[in-house]
Short mmCIF file of C-alpha atoms in Angstrom, two decimals:
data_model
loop_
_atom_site.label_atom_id
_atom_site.label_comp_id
_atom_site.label_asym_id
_atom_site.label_seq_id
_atom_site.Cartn_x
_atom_site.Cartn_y
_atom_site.Cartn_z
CA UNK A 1 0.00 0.00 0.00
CA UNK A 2 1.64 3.86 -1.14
CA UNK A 3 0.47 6.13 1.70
CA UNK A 4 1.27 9.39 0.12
CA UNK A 5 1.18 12.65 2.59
CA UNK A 6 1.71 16.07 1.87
CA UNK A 7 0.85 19.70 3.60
CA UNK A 8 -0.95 22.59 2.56
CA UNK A 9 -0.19 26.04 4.70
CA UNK A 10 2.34 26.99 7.00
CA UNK A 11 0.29 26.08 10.40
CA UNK A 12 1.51 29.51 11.60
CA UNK A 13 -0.82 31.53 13.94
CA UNK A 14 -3.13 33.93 12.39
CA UNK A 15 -4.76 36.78 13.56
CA UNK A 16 -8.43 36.24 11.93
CA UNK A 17 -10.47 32.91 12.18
CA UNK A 18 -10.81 30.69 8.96
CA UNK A 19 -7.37 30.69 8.53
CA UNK A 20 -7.05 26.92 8.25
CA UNK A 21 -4.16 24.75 7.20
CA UNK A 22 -4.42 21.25 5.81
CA UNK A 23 -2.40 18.12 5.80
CA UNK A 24 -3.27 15.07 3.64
CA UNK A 25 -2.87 11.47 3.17
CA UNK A 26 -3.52 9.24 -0.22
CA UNK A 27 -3.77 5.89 0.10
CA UNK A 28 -2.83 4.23 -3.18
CA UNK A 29 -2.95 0.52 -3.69
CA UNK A 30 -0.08 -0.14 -5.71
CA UNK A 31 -1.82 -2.38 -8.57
CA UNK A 32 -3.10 1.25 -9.53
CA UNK A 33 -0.42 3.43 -9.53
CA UNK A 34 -0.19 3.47 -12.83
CA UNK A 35 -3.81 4.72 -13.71
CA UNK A 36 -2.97 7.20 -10.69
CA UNK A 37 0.19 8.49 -12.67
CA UNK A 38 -1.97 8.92 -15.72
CA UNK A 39 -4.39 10.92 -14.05
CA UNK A 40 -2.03 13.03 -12.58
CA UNK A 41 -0.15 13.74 -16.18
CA UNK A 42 -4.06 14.43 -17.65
CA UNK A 43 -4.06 17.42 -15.11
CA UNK A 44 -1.14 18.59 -16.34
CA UNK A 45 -1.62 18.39 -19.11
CA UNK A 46 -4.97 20.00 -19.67
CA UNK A 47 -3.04 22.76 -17.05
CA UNK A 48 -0.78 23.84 -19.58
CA UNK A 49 1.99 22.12 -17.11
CA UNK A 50 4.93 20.18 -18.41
CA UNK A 51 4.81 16.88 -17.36
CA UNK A 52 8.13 16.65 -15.45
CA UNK A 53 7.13 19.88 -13.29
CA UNK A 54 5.05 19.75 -10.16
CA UNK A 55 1.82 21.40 -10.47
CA UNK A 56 0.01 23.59 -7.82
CA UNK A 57 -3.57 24.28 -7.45
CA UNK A 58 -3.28 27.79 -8.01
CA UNK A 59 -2.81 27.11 -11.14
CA UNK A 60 -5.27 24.64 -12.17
CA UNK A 61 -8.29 25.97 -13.61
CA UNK A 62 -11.42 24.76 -11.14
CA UNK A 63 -13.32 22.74 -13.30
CA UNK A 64 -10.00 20.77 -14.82
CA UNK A 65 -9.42 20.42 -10.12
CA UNK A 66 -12.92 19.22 -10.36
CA UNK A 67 -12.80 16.35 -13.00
CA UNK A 68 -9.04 15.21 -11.44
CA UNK A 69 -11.24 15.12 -8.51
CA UNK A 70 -13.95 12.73 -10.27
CA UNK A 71 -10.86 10.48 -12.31
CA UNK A 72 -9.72 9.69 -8.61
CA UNK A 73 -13.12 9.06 -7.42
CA UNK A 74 -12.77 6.55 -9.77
CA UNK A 75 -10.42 4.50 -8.45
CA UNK A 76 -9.89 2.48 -5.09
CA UNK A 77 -7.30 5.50 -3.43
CA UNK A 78 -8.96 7.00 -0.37
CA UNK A 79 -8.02 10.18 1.14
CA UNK A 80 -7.38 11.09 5.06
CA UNK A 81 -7.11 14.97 5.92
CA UNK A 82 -6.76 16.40 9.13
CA UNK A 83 -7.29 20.70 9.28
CA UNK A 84 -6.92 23.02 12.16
CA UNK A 85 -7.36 26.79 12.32
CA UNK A 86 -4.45 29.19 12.98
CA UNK A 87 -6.83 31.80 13.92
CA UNK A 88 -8.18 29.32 16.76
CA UNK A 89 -4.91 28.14 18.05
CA UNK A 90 -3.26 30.86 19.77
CA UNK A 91 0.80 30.40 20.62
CA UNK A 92 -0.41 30.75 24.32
CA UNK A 93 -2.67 27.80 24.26
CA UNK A 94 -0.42 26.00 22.08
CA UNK A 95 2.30 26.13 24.55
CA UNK A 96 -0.15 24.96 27.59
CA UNK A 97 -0.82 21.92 25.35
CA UNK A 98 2.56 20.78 24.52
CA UNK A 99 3.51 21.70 27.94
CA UNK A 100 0.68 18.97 29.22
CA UNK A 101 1.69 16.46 26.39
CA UNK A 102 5.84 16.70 27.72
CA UNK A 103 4.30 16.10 31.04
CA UNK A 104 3.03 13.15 30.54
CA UNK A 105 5.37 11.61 28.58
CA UNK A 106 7.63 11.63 31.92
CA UNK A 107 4.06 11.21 33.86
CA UNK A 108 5.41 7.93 35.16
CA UNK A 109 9.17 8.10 34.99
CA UNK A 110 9.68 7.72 38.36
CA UNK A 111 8.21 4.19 38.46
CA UNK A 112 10.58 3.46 35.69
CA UNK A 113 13.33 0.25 36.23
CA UNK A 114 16.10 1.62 34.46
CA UNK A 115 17.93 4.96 34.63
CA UNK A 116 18.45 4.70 30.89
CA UNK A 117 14.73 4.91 30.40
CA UNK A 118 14.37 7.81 32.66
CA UNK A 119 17.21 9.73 30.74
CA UNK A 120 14.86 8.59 27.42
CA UNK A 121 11.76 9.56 28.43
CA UNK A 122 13.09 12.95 29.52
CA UNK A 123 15.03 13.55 26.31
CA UNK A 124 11.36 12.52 24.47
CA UNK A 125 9.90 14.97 27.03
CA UNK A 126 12.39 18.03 26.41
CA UNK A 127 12.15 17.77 22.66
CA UNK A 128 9.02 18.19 22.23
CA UNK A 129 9.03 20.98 25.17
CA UNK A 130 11.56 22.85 22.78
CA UNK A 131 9.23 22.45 19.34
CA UNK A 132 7.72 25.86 18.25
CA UNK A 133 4.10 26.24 18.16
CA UNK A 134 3.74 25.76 14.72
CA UNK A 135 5.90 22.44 14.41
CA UNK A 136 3.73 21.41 17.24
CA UNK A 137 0.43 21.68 15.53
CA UNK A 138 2.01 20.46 12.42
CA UNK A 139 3.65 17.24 14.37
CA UNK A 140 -0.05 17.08 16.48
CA UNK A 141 -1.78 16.94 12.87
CA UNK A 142 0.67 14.49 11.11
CA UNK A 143 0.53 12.14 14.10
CA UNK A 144 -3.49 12.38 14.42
CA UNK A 145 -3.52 11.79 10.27
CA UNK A 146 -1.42 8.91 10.72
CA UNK A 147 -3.20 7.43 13.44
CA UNK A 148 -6.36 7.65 11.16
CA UNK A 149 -5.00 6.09 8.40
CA UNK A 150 -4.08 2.89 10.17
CA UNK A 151 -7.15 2.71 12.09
CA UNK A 152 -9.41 3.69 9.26
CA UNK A 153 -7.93 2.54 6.25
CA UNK A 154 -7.44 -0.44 7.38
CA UNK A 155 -10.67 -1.14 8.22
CA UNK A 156 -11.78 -0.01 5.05
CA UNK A 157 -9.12 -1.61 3.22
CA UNK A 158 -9.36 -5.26 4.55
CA UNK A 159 -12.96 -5.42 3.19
CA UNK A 160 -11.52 -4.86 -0.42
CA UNK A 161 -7.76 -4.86 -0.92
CA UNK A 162 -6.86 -7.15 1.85
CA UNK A 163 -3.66 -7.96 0.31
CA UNK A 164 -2.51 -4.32 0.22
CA UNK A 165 -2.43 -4.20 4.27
CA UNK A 166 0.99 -6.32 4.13
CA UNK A 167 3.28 -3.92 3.53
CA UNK A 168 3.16 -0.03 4.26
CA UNK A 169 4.58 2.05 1.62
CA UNK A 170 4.79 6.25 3.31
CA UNK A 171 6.13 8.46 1.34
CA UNK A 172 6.13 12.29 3.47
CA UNK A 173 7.26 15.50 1.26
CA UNK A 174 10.41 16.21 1.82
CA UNK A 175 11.17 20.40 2.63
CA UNK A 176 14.79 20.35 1.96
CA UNK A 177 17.83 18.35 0.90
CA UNK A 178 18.53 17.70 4.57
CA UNK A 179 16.18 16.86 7.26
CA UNK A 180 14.30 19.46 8.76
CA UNK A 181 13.68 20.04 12.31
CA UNK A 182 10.47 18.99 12.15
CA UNK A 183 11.17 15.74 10.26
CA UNK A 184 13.63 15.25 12.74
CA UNK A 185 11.31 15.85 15.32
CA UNK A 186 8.71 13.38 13.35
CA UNK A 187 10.87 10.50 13.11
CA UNK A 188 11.83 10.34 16.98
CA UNK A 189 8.10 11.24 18.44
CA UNK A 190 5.74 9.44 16.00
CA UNK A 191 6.93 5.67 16.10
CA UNK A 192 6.71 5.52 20.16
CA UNK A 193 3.82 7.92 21.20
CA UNK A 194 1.38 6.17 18.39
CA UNK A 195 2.74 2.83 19.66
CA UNK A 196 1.68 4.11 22.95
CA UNK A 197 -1.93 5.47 21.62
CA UNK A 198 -2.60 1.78 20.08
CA UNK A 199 -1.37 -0.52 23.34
CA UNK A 200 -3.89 1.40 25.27
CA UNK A 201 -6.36 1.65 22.70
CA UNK A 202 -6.33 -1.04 20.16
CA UNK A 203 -7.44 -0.81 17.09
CA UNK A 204 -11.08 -2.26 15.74
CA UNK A 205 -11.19 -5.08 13.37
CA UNK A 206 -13.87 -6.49 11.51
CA UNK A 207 -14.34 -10.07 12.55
CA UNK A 208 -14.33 -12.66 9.49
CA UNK A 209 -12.62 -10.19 7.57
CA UNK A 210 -9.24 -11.46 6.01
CA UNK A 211 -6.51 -10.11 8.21
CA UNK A 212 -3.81 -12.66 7.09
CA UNK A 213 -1.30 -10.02 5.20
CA UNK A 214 -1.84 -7.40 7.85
CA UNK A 215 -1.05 -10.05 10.69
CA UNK A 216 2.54 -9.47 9.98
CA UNK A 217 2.17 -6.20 11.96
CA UNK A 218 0.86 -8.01 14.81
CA UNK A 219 2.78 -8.89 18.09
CA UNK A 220 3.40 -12.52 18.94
CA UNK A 221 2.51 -13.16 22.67
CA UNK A 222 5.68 -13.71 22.93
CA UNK A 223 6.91 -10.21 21.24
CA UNK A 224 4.06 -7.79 22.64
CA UNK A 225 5.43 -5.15 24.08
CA UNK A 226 5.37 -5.52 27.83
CA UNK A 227 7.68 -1.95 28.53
CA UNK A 228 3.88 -0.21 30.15
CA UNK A 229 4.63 -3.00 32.66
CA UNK A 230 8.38 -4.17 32.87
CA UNK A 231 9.66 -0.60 32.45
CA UNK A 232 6.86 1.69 34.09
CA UNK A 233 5.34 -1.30 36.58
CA UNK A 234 2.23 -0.49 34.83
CA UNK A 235 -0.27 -2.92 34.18
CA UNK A 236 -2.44 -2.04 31.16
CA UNK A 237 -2.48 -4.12 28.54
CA UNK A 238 -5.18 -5.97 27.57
CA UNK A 239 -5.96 -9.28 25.72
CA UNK A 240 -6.29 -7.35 22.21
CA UNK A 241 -3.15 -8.64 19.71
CA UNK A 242 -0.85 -5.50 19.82
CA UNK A 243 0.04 -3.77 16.50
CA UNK A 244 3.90 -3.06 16.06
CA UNK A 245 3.55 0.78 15.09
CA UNK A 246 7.12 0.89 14.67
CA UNK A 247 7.16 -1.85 12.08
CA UNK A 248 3.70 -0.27 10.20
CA UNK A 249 5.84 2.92 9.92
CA UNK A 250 9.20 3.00 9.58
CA UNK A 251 9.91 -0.32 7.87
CA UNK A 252 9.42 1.24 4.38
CA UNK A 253 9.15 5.32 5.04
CA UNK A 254 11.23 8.34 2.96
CA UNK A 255 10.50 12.17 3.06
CA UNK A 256 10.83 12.23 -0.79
CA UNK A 257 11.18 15.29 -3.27
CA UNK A 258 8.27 16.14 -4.29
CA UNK A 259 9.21 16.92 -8.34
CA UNK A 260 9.90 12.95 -8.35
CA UNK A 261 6.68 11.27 -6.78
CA UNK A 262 3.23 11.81 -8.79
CA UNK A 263 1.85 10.62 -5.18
CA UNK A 264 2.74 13.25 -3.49
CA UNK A 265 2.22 16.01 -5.84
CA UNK A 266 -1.37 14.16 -5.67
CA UNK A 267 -1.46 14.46 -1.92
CA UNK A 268 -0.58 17.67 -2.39
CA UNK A 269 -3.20 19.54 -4.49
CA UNK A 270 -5.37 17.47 -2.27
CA UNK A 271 -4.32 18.86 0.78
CA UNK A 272 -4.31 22.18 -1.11
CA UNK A 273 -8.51 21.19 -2.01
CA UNK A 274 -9.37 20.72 1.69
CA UNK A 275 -7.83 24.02 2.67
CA UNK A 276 -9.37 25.84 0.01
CA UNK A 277 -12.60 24.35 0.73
CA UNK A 278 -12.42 25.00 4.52
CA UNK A 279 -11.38 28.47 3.71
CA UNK A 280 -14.48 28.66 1.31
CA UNK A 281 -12.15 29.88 -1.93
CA UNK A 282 -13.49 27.47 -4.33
CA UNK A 283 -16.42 29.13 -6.89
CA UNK A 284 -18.49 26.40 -6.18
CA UNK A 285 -17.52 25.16 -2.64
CA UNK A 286 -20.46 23.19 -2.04
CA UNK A 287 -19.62 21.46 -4.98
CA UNK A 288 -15.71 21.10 -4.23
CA UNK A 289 -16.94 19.70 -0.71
CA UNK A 290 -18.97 16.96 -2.52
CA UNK A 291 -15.98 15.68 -4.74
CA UNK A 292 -13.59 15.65 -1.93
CA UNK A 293 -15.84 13.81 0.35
CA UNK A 294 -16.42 11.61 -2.58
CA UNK A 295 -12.56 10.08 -2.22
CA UNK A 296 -13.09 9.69 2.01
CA UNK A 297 -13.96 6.82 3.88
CA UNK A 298 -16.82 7.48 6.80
CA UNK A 299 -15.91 7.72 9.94
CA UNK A 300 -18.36 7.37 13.29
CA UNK A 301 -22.09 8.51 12.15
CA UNK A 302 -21.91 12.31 12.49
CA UNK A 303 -18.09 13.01 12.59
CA UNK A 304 -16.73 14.53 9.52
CA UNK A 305 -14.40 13.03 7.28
CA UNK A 306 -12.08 15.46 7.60
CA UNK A 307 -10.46 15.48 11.62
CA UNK A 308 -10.71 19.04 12.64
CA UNK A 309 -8.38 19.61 15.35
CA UNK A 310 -8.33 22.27 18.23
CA UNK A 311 -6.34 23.10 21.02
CA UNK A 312 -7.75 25.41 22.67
CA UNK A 313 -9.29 24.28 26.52
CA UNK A 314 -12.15 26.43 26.23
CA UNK A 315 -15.18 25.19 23.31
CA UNK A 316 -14.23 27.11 20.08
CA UNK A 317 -16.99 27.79 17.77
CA UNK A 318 -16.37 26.80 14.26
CA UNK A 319 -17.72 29.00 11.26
CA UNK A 320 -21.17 27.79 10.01
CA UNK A 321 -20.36 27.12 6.53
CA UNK A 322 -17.11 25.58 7.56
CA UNK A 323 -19.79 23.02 9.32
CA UNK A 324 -22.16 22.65 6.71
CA UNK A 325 -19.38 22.43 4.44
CA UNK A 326 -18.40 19.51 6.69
CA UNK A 327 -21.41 18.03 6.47
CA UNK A 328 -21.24 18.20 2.90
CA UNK A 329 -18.13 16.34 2.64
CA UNK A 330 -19.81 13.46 5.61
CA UNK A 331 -22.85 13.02 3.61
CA UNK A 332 -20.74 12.23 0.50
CA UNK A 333 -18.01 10.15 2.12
CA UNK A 334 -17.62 6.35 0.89
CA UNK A 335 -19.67 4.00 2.60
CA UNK A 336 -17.26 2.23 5.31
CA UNK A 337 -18.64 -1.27 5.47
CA UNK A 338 -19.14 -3.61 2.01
CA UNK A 339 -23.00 -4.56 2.34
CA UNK A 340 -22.83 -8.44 1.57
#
């Protein structure tokens, strides 16, 4: 499976609500990356774009955005977006959350066997202490997208490309020629925290579905993870198989250049799409909020496809076409579960 992820926005802190930035996720079976490069060069081309140059939605024309849009619907892809509003997330309250989230990464470090792990859990804790607010939100949003994908998509995946769940093929867009702080920041967070997220909550499989490729991911009872007890002296795992985040993640995962993957350029003017929408930029937005829902899986009856995340303590009141909009996009999401 190509999990293709790309940004859209600079997650900065703005001074006027509706100022929302984007971050996106394509899931590609492989068998149709071909038909998925094709579509891609059919944008271009109709864009006036050479095909060896990466294309931005600014310059695609809305109706040629709107029939890429439909080609993709076409296929078996499905796209996983997570948004959050600069205007809503103030540095202030930023800072109060990643002050809570480094405190409880060391929550239990006393109870910890080893002085090694104490010295790890604090070096965990101080990094992401140190991270501005903006690579905070963008590491918060990247981490929540990711944990979507592998609960979602592979529910939705085992019911009709069961074979694809073997392998996990994540491809990120890469900023610079050499790692960024925030990729740096990425690689040492994600892996444990997620592994963390899915020991205490596992994730939900259909029974009778065909798990047999994605098993590799799974923990022996003899390799599950036992560190919440043996480490912490915490007992809290239950009798759900544990997934081996690390394994789903890193064993096949590049922050590639952009100008060389179709995928990501894909993820990106789809990350660019949600944005605009969310921003309410598109001509039509109601019917820009129809096609993109059209490529999402459903999540729980009433939440939006697209995760819209917050950090604020207090309730914040999101716009009421940004909601409807939402709606839209729910309404016209892809059924979750194959009726047999």
């Amino acid at each position: 499976m190509n999990i293709f992820l790309d940004e859209s926005g600079s997650f900065a802190s703005a001074t006027k609500v509706n100022s929302w930035n984007a971050i996106a996720a394509y899931m590609a079976p492989e068998f149709e990356q071909r038909r998925l490069d094709e579509i891609l060069t059919h944008l271009k081309h109709r864009s006036g774009a050479p095909r060896t140059r990466e294309l931005k939605l600014r310059n695609v024309q809305e109706d040629a955005y709107f029939s890429f849009l439909r080609s993709l619907a076409t296929l078996h892809g499905a796209l996983f977006s997570v948004a959050a509003d600069a205007g809503l997330n103030h540095d202030t309250e930023i800072n109060i959350h990643k002050a809570n989230q480094a405190d409880k990464i060391t929550e239990h470090k006393d109870k910890m066997l080893y002085e090694s792990g104490r010295q790890g859990v604090q070096a965990l804790s101080d990094q992401v202490r140190d991270l501005s607010p903006q690579l905070y939100i963008q590491l918060q949003c990247q981490m929540l997208l990711i944990s979507n994908v592998i609960t979602y998509g592979t529910l939705y995946f085992v019911q009709r490309c069961p074979r694809e769940l073997g392998h996990f093929r994540w491809r990120i867009d890469q900023k610079n020629s050499t790692r960024t702080e925030f990729e740096k920041a990425f690689v040492s967070l994600t892996p444990g925290i997620l592994q963390t997220i899915f020991v205490r909550d596992p994730l939900p499989m259909l029974k009778g579905a065909d798990y047999t490729a994605f098993s590799r991911f799974e923990y022996s009872d003899k390799e599950a993870p036992t560190y919440l007890q043996t480490v912490y002296g915490i007992d809290e795992i239950g009798d759900d198989p544990s997934l081996n985040i690390g394994k789903i993640i890193g064993e096949d995962i590049k922050f590639a250049d952009s100008t060389r993957s179709p995928g990501i350029q894909i993820a990106d003017l789809l990350a660019s799409g949600v944005r605009r929408v969310l921003r309410q930029n598109f001509k039509d937005n109601r019917q820009a909020a129809v096609l993109l829902g059209s490529l999402m899986p459903q999540r729980e009856t009433g939440v939006p496809p697209v995760h819209l995340l917050g950090f604020s303590q207090k309730q914040q009141h999101i716009d009421d076409e940004v909601t409807a909009l939402s709606r839209v996009m729910e309404v016209y999401s892809r059924p979750m579960f194959v009726q047999k």
